[in-house]
Short mmCIF file of C-alpha atoms and ligand atoms in Angstrom, two decimals:
data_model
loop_
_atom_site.label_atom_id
_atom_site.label_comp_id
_atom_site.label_asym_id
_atom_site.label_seq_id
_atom_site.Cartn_x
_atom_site.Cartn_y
_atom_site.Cartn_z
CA UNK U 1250 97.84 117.11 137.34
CA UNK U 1251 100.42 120.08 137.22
CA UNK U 1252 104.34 119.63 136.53
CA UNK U 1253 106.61 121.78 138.94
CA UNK U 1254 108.02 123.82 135.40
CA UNK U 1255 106.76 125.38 132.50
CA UNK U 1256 108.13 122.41 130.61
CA UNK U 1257 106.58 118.44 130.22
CA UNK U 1258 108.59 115.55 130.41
CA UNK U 1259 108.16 114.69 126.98
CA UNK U 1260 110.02 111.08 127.70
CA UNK U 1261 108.48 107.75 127.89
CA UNK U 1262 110.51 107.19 130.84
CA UNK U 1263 109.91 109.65 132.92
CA UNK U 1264 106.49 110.34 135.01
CA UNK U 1265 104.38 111.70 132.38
CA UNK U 1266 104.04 108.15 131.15
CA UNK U 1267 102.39 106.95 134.60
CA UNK U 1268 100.47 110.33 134.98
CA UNK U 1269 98.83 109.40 131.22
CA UNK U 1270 98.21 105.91 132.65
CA UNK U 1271 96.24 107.47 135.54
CA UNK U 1272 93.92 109.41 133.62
CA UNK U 1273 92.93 106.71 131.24
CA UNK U 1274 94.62 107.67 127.85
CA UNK U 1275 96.80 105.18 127.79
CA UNK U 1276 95.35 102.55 124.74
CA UNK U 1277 91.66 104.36 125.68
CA UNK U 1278 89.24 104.04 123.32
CA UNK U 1279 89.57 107.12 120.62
CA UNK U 1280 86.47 108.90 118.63
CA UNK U 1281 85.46 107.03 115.86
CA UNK U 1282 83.34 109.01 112.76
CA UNK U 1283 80.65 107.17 112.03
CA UNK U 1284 81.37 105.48 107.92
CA UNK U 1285 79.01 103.17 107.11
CA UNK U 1286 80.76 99.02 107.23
CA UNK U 1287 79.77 98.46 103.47
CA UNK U 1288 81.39 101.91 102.24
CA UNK U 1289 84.61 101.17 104.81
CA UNK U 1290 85.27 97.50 103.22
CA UNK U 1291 85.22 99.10 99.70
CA UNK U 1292 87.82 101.86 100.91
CA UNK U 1293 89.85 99.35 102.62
CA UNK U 1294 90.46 96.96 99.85
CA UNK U 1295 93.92 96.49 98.68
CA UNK U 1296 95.41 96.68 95.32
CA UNK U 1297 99.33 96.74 94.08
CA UNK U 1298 98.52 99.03 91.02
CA UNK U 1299 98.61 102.44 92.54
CA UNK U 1300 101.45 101.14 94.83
CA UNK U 1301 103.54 99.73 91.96
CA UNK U 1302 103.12 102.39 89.39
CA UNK U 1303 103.94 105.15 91.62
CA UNK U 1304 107.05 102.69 92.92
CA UNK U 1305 108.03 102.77 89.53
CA UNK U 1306 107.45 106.63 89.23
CA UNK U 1307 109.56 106.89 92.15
CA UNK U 1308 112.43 105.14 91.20
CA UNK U 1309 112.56 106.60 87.56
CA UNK U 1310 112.65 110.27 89.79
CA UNK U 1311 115.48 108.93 91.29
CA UNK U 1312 117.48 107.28 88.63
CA UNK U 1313 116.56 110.97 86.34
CA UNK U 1314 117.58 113.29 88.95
CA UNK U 1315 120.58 111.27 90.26
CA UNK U 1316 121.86 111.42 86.86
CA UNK U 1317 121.62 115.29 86.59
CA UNK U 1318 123.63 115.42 89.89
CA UNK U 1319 126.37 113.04 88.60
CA UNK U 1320 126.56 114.80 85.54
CA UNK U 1321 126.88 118.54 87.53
CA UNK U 1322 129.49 117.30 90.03
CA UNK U 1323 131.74 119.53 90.58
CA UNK U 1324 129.74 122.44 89.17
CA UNK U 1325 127.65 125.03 90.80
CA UNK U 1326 124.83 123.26 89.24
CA UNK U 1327 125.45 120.64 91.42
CA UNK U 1328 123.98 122.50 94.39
CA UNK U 1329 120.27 122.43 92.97
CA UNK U 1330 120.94 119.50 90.92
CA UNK U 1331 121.65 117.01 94.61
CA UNK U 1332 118.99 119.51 96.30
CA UNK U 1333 116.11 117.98 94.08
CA UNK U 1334 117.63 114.48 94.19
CA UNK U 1335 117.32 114.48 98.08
CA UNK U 1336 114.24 115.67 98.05
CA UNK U 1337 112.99 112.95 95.56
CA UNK U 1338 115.30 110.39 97.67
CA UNK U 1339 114.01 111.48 101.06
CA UNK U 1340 110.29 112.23 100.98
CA UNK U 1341 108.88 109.30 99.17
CA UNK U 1342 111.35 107.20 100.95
CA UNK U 1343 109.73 108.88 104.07
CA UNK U 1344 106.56 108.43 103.49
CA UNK U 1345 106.75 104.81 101.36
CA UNK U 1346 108.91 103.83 104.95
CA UNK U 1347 105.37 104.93 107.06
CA UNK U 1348 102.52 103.00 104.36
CA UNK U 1349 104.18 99.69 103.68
CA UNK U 1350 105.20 99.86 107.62
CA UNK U 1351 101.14 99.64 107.98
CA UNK U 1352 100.94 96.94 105.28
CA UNK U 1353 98.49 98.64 103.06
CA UNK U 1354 100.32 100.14 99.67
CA UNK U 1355 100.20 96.90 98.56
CA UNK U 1356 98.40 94.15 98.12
CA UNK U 1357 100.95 91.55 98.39
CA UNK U 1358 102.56 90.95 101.89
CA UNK U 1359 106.14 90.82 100.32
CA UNK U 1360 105.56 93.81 98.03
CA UNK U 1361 105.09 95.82 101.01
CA UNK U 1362 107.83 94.61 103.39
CA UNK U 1363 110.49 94.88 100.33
CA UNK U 1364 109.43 98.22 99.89
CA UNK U 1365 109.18 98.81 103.94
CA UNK U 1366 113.22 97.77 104.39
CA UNK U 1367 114.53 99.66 101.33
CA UNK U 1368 112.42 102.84 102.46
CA UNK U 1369 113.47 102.47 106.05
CA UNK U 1370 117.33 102.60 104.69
CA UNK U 1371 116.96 105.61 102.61
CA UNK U 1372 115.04 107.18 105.58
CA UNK U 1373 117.55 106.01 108.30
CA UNK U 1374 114.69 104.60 110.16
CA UNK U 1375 115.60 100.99 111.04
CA UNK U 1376 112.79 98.90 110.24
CA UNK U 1377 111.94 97.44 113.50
CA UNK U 1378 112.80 100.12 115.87
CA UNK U 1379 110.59 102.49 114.05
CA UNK U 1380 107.76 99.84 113.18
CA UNK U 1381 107.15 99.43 117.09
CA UNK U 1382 107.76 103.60 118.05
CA UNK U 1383 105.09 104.31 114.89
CA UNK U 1384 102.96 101.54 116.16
CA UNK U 1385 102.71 103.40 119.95
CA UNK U 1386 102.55 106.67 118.29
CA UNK U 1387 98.95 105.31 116.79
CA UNK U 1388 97.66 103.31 120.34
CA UNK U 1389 99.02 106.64 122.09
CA UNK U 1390 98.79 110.12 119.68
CA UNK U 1391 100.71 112.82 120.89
CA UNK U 1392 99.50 111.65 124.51
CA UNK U 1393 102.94 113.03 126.38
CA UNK U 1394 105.16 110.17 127.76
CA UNK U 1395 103.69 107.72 125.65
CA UNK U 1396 104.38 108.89 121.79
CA UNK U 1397 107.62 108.26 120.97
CA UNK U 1398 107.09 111.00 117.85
CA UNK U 1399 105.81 113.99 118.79
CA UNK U 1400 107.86 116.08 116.81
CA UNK U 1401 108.28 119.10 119.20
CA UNK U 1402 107.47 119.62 123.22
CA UNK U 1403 105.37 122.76 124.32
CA UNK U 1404 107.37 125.05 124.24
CA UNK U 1405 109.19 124.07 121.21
CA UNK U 1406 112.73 124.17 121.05
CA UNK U 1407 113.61 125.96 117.87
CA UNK U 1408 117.25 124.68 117.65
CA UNK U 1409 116.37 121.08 117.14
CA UNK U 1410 113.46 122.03 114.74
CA UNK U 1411 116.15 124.33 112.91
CA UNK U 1412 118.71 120.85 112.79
CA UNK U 1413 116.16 118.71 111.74
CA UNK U 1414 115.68 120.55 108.74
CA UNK U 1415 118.62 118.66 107.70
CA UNK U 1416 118.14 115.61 109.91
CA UNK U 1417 120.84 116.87 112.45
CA UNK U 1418 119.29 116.16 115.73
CA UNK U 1419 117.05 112.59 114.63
CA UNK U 1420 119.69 110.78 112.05
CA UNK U 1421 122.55 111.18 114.90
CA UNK U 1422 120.13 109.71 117.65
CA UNK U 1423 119.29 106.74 114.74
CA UNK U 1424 122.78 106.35 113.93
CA UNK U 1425 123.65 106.36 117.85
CA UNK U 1426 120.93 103.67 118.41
CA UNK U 1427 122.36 101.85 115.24
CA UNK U 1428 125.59 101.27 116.80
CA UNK U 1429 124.10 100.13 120.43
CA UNK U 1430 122.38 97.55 118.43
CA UNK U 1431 125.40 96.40 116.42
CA UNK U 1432 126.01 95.66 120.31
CA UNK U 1433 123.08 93.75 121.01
CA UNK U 1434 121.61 96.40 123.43
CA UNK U 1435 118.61 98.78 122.75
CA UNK U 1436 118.47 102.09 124.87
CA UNK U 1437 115.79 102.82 127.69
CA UNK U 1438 113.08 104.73 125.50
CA UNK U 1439 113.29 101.77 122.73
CA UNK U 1440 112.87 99.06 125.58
CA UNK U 1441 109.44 100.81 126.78
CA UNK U 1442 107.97 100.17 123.36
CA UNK U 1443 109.76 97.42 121.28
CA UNK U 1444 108.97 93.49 122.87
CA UNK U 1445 111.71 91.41 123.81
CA UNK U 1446 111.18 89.08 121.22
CA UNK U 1447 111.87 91.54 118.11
CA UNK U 1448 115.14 92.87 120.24
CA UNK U 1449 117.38 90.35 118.33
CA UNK U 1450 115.76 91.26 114.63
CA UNK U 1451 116.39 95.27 115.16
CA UNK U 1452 120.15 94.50 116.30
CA UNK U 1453 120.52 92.37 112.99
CA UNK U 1454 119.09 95.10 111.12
CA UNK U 1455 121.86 97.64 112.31
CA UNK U 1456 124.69 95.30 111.88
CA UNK U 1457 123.01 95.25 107.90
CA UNK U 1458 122.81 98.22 107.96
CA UNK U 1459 126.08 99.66 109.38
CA UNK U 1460 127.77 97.11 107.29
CA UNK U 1461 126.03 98.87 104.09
CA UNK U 1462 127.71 102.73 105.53
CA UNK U 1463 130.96 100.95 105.78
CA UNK U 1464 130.74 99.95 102.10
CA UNK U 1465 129.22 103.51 101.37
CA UNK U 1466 132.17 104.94 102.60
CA UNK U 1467 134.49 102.54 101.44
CA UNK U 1468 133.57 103.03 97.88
CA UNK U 1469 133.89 106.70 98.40
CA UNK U 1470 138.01 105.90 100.01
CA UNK U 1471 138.35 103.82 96.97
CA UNK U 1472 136.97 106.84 94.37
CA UNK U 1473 138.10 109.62 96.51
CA UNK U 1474 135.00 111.43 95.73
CA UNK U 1475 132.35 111.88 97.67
CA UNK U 1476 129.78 111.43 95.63
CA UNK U 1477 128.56 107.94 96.18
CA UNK U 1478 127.68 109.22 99.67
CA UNK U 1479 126.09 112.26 98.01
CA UNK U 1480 124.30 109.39 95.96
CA UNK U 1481 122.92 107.19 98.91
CA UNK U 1482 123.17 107.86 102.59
CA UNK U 1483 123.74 111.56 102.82
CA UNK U 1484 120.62 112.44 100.92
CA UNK U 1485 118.96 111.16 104.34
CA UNK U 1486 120.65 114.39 105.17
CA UNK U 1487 120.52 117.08 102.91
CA UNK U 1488 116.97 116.11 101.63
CA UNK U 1489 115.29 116.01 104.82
CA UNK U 1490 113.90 119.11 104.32
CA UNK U 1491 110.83 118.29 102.92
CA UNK U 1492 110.24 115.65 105.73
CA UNK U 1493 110.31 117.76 108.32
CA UNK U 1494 107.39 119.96 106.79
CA UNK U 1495 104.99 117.69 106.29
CA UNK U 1496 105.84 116.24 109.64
CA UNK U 1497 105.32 119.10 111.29
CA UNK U 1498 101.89 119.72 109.44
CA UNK U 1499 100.91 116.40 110.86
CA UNK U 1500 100.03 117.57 114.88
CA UNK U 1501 102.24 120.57 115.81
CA UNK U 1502 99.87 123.07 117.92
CA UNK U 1503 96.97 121.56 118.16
CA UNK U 1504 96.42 119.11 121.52
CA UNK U 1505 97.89 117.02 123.64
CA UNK U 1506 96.39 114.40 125.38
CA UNK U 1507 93.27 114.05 124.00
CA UNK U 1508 91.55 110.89 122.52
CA UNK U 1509 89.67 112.17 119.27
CA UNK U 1510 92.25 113.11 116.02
CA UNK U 1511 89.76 115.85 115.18
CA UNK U 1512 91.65 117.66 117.94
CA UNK U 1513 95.17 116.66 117.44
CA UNK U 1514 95.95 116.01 113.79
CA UNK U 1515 95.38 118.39 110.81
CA UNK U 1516 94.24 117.71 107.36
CA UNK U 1517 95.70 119.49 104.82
CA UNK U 1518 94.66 119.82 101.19
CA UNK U 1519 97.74 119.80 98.77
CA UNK U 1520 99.01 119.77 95.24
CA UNK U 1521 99.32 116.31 93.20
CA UNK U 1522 103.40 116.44 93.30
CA UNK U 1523 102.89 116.68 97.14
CA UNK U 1524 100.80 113.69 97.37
CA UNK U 1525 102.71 111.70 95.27
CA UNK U 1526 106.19 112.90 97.50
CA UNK U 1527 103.86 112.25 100.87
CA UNK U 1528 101.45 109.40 99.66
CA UNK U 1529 98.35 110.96 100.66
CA UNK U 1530 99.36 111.37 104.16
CA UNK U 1531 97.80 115.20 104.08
CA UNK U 1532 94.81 113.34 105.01
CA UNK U 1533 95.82 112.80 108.53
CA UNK U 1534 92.87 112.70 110.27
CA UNK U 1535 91.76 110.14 108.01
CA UNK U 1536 94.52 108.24 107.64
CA UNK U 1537 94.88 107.82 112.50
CA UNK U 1538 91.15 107.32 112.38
CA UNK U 1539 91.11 104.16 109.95
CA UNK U 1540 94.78 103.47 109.78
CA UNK U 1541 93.38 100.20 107.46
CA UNK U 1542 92.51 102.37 104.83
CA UNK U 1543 95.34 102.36 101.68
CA UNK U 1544 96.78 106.20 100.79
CA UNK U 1545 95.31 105.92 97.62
CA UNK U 1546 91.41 105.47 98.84
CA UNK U 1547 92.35 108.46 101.77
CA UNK U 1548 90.74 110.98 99.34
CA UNK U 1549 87.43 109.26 99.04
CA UNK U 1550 87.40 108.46 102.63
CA UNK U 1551 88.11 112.05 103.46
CA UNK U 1552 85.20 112.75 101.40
CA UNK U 1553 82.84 110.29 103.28
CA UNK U 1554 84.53 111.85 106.79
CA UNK U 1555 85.25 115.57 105.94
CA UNK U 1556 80.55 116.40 107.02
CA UNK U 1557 82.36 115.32 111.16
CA UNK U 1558 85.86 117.09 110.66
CA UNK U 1559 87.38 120.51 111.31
CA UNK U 1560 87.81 121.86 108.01
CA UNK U 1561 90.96 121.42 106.31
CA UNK U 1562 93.88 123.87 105.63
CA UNK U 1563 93.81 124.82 102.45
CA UNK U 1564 97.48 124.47 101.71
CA UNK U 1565 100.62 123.59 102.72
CA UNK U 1566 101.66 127.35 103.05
CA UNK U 1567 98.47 127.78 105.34
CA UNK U 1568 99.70 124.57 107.43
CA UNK U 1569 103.07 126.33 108.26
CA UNK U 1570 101.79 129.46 108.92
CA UNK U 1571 99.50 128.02 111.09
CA UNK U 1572 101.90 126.06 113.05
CA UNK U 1573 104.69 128.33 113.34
CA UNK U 1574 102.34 130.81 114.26
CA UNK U 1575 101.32 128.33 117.20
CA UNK U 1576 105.22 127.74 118.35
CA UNK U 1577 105.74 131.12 118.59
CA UNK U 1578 103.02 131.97 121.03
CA UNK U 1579 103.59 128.45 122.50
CA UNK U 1580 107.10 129.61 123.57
CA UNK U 1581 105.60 132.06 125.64
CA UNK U 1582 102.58 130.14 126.40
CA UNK U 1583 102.92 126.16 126.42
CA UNK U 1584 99.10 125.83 126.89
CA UNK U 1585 98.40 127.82 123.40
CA UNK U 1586 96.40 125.49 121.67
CA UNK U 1587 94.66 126.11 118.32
CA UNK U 1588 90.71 125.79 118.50
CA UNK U 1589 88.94 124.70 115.33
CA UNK U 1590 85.00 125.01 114.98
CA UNK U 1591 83.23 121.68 113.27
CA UNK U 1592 81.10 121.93 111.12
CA UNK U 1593 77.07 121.78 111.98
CA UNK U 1594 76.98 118.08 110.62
CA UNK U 1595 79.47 117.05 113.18
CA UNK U 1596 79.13 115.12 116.24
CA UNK U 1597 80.98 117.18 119.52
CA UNK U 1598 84.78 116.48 119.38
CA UNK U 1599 85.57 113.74 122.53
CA UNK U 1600 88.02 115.30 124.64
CA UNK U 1601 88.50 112.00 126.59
CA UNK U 1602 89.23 113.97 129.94
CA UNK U 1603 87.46 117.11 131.72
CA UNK U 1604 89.76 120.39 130.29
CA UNK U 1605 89.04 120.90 126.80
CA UNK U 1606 91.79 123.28 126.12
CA UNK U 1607 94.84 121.75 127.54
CA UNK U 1608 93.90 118.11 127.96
CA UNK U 1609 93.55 118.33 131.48
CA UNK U 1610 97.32 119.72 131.57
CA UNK U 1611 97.63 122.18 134.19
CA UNK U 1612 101.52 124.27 133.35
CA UNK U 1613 102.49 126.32 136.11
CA UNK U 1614 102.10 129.75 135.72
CA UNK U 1615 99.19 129.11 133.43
CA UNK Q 509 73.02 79.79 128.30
CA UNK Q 510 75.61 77.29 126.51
CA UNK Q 511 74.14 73.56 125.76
CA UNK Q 512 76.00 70.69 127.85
CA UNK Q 513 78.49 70.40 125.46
CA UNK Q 514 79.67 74.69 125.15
CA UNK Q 515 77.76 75.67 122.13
CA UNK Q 516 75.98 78.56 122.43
CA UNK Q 517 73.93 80.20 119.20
CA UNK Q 518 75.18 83.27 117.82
CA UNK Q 519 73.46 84.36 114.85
CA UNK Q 520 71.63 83.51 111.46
CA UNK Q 521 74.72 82.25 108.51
CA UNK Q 522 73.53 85.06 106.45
CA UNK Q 523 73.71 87.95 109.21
CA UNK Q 524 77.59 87.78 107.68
CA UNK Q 525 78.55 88.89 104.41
CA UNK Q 526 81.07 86.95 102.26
CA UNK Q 527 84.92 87.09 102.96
CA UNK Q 528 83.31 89.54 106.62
CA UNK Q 529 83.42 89.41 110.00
CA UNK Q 530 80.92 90.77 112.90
CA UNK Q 531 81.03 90.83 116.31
CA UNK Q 532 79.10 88.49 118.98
CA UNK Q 533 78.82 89.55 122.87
CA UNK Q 534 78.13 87.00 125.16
CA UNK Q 535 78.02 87.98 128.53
CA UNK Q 536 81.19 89.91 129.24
CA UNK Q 537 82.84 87.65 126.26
CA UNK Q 538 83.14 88.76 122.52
CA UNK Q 539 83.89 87.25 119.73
CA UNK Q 540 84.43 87.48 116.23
CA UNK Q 541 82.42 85.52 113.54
CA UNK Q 542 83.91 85.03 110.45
CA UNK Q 543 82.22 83.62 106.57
CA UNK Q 544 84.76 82.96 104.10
CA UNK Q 545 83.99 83.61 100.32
CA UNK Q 546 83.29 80.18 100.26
CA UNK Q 547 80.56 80.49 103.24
CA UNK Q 548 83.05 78.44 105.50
CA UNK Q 549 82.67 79.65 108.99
CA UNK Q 550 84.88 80.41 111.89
CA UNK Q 551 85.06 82.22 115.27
CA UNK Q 552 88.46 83.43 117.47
CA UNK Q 553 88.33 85.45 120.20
CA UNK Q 554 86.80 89.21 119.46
CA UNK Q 555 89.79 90.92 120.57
CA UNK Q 556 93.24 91.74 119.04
CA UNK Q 557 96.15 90.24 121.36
CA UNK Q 558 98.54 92.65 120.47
CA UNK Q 559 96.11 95.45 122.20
CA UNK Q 560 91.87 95.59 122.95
CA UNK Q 561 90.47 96.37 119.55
CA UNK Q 562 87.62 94.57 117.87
CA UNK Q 563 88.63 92.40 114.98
CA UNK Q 564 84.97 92.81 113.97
CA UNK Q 565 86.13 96.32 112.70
CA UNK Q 566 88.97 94.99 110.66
CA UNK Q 567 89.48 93.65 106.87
CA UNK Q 568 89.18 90.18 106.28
CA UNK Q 569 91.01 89.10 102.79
CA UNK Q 570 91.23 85.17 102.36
CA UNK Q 571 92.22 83.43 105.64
CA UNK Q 572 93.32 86.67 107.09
CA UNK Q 573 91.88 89.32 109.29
CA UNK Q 574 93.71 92.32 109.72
CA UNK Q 575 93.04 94.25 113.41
CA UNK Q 576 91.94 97.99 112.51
CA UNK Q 577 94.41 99.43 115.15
CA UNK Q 578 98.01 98.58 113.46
CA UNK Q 579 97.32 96.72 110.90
CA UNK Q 580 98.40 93.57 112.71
CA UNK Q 581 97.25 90.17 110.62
CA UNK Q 582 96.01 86.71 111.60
CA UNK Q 583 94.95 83.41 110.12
CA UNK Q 584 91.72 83.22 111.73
CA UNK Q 585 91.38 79.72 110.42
CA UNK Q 586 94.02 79.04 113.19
CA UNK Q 587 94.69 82.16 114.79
CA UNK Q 588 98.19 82.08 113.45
CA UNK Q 589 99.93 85.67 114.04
CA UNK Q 590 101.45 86.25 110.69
CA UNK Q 591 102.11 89.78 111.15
CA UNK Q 592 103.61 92.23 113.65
CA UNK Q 593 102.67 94.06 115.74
CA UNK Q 594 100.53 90.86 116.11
CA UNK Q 595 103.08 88.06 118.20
CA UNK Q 596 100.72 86.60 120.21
CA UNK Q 597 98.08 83.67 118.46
CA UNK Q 598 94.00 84.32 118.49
CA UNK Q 599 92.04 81.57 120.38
CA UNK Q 600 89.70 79.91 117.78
CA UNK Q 601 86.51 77.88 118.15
CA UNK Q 602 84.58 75.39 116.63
CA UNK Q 603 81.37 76.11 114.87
CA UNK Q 604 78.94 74.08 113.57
CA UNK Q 605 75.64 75.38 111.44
CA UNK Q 606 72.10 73.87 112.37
CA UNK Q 607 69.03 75.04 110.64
CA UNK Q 608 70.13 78.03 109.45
CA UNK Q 609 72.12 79.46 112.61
CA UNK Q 610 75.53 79.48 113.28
CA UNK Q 611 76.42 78.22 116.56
CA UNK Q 612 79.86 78.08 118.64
CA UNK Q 613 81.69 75.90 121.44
CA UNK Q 614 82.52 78.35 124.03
CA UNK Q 615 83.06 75.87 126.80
S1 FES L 2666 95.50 96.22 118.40
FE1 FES L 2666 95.49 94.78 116.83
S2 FES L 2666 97.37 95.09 115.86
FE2 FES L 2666 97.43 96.42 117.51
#
């Protein structure tokens, strides 16, 4: 297969989702590491206490460091103060939005959705819309035409990275999706992965909520202050920060179109306040292989898994480097891909297609 | 070969664990077997509707089996969806235990 430019057509519309159909990676059967059924059922057994103690943890963060920005407003101490509160308001919200979506921080079915539609709010992900693009993005990882979030094309384009530090490029295209569904239509990209019959629940979901920005910014008319947006909504903004690191950690130069995660997602180890901020998700590999397995059993399954992986990074420093490393020479060279040796114990990684460097990609001028 | 009536034997009752579920090809067919923590039995269909995974390598918590692709959930008592990305129901089948085997109608 070759493209007629340097660049992929990184939409679901466009060819590149037929091309992936052709070659078999479209649903295909992925690489599996081998843990044995007894030790899997232990690791995949539910429980509400993590999920409800660090809920609690989460929302105490929130109420502590929302109060130190209220009571810096209009300070210069503000600036740090809100900088911390978005961070605590963005990446859990992130990352509590992307466990209870797969129905395993808790135990109990409602515990989870509750904590699924709040999260989705704070993260300006509506619920449904982004249940059915995360659900494709694990049938389909970073397989181009068919993952609706791969975070950045080969080669990268650095201004959208740069505005999605602060959720510039993604929160307009939500909010500009929001509003089509407050009009009962979905755009072309959301059609090719949400079903018919959930259309109707994700335009109810804007009109909630749209509804709850009008009120936002109603209360802030009525004050004539800003804050309360500076209090909910706009942290979706300013916090995003965070968000966008560990998402780019997640895949970001290592391979396309491939059907093993050993070659397309990166574990990372981190620090406990990371964890808590990302729920676990540092164990990536772990967490696409046996997407059943709750964030708070991911270290003990990365410990049953890690004899069949590439080895880790040690840090989320390393991570970065390693990425942005990776952009850079992918700018000059889309079919830079980074090549990680397994370990001895491992079995061979499964490609899933004949080019083991580019996924069977051929770029012109490669 | 299924008897006249559709049942065909799969395996011995205690090849599956408590509150488990295994897989059973038959010809280009599979299944999924199912033992309750009450050693009740069941069978549905082997593959997820939603896409083709093996239920076999899912969770099973009370009534429920959850598909180890997305997370999708059914009632495999009735092969209920009760949770997206899950919309479409699982066939189920009778079973019936005689001497020790479990054995399902197929036809
Ligand atoms: S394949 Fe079963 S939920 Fe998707």
């Amino acid at each position: 297969m070759s493209t007629d430019t340097n660049k992929r057509d990184y939409r679901l519309t466009g060819p590149e989702s037929k091309i992936a159909l052709e070659k078999g990676l479209v649903a295909a059967e992925w690489y599996i590491s081998l843990v044995p059924r007894k030790r899997l059922k232990e690791l995949m057994k539910r429980r509400n206490g993590p999920a409800i103690r660090d809920t609690i943890l989460w929302f105490c963060a929130l109420a502590g460091t929302g109060f130190l920005a209220c009571w810096t407003w209009g300070t210069w101490w503000a600036i740090p103060a809100f900088a911390l509160y978005g961070i605590v308001y963005s990446s859990p919200a992130d990352s509590r939005w992307h466990e209870c979506g797969h129905g395993t921080a808790f135990k109990t079915p409602w515990m989870n959705e509750v904590v699924y539609q709040i999260a989705s709010f704070m993260s300006l992900r509506p619920a449904t819309p982004w249940r059915w693009s995360h659900t494709r993005h694990h049938t389909d990882t970073i397989i181009v035409g068919r993952d609706p979030e791969i975070v950045a094309p080969r080669p990268p384009v650095w201004r959208i990275i740069l505005m999605d530090f602060f959720r510039l490029y993604g929160g307009p295209k939500d909010i500009r999706r929001m509003i089509m569904h407050c009009f009962g239509k979905l755009d072309e990209e959301e059609r090719e992965y949400i079903p018919r019959s959930e259309f109707s629940k994700a335009c109810w979901e804007s009109r909630v909520y749209v509804l709850l920005f009008i009120g936002i910014i109603s209360w802030c008319i009525v004050t004539k202050s800003f804050l309360p947006a500076m209090l909910i909504g706009l942290p979706s903004f300013y916090g995003a920060f965070l968000v966008l690191v560990f998402g780019m950690t997640q895949h970001l130069g290592l391979n396309e179109d491939v059907l093993d995660h050993r070659l397309n997602t990166r574990t990372i180890y981190m620090n406990p306040i990371f964890r808590f901020l990302y729920w676990n998700m540092n164990y990536h590999i772990e967490h696409h292989m046996f997407p059943m397995i709750p964030y708070h059993a991911l270290p003990a399954l990365h410990e049953e898994m890690k004899d069949d992986c590439p080895p880790p990074c040690r840090s989320l420093w390393s991570a970065i480097k390693e990425v942005v490393t990776a952009l850079v020479r992918q700018g000059k060279d889309p079919t830079y891909t980074i090549e990680r040796t397994l370990p001895a114990t491992a079995r061979p990684y499964g490609f899933g297609n004949d080019d083991k460097t580019t996924g069977g990609v051929t770029y012109a001028g490669s | 070969m299924p008897d006249l009536e559709g049942w065909i034997e799969t395996c011995a009752v205690d090849d599956i664990d408590e509150e488990d579920v295994i897989r059973f090809d038959y010809g280009d067919r599979t299944f999924a077997l199912y033992r309750t923590e009450d050693s009740e039995y069941y069978a549905t269909d082997g593959y997820c509707t939603h896409e083709k995974f093996h239920l076999a390598d899912g969770l099973v918590m009370g009534n429920t089996i959850e598909c180890p692709k997305h997370n999708g959930r059914f009632d495999y008592t009735t092969g209920e969806a009760k949770r997206a990305p899950v919309c479409v129901r699982l066939q189920t089948y009778p079973v019936k235990i005689q001497a020790g085997k479990l054995f399902v109608k197929i036809g």
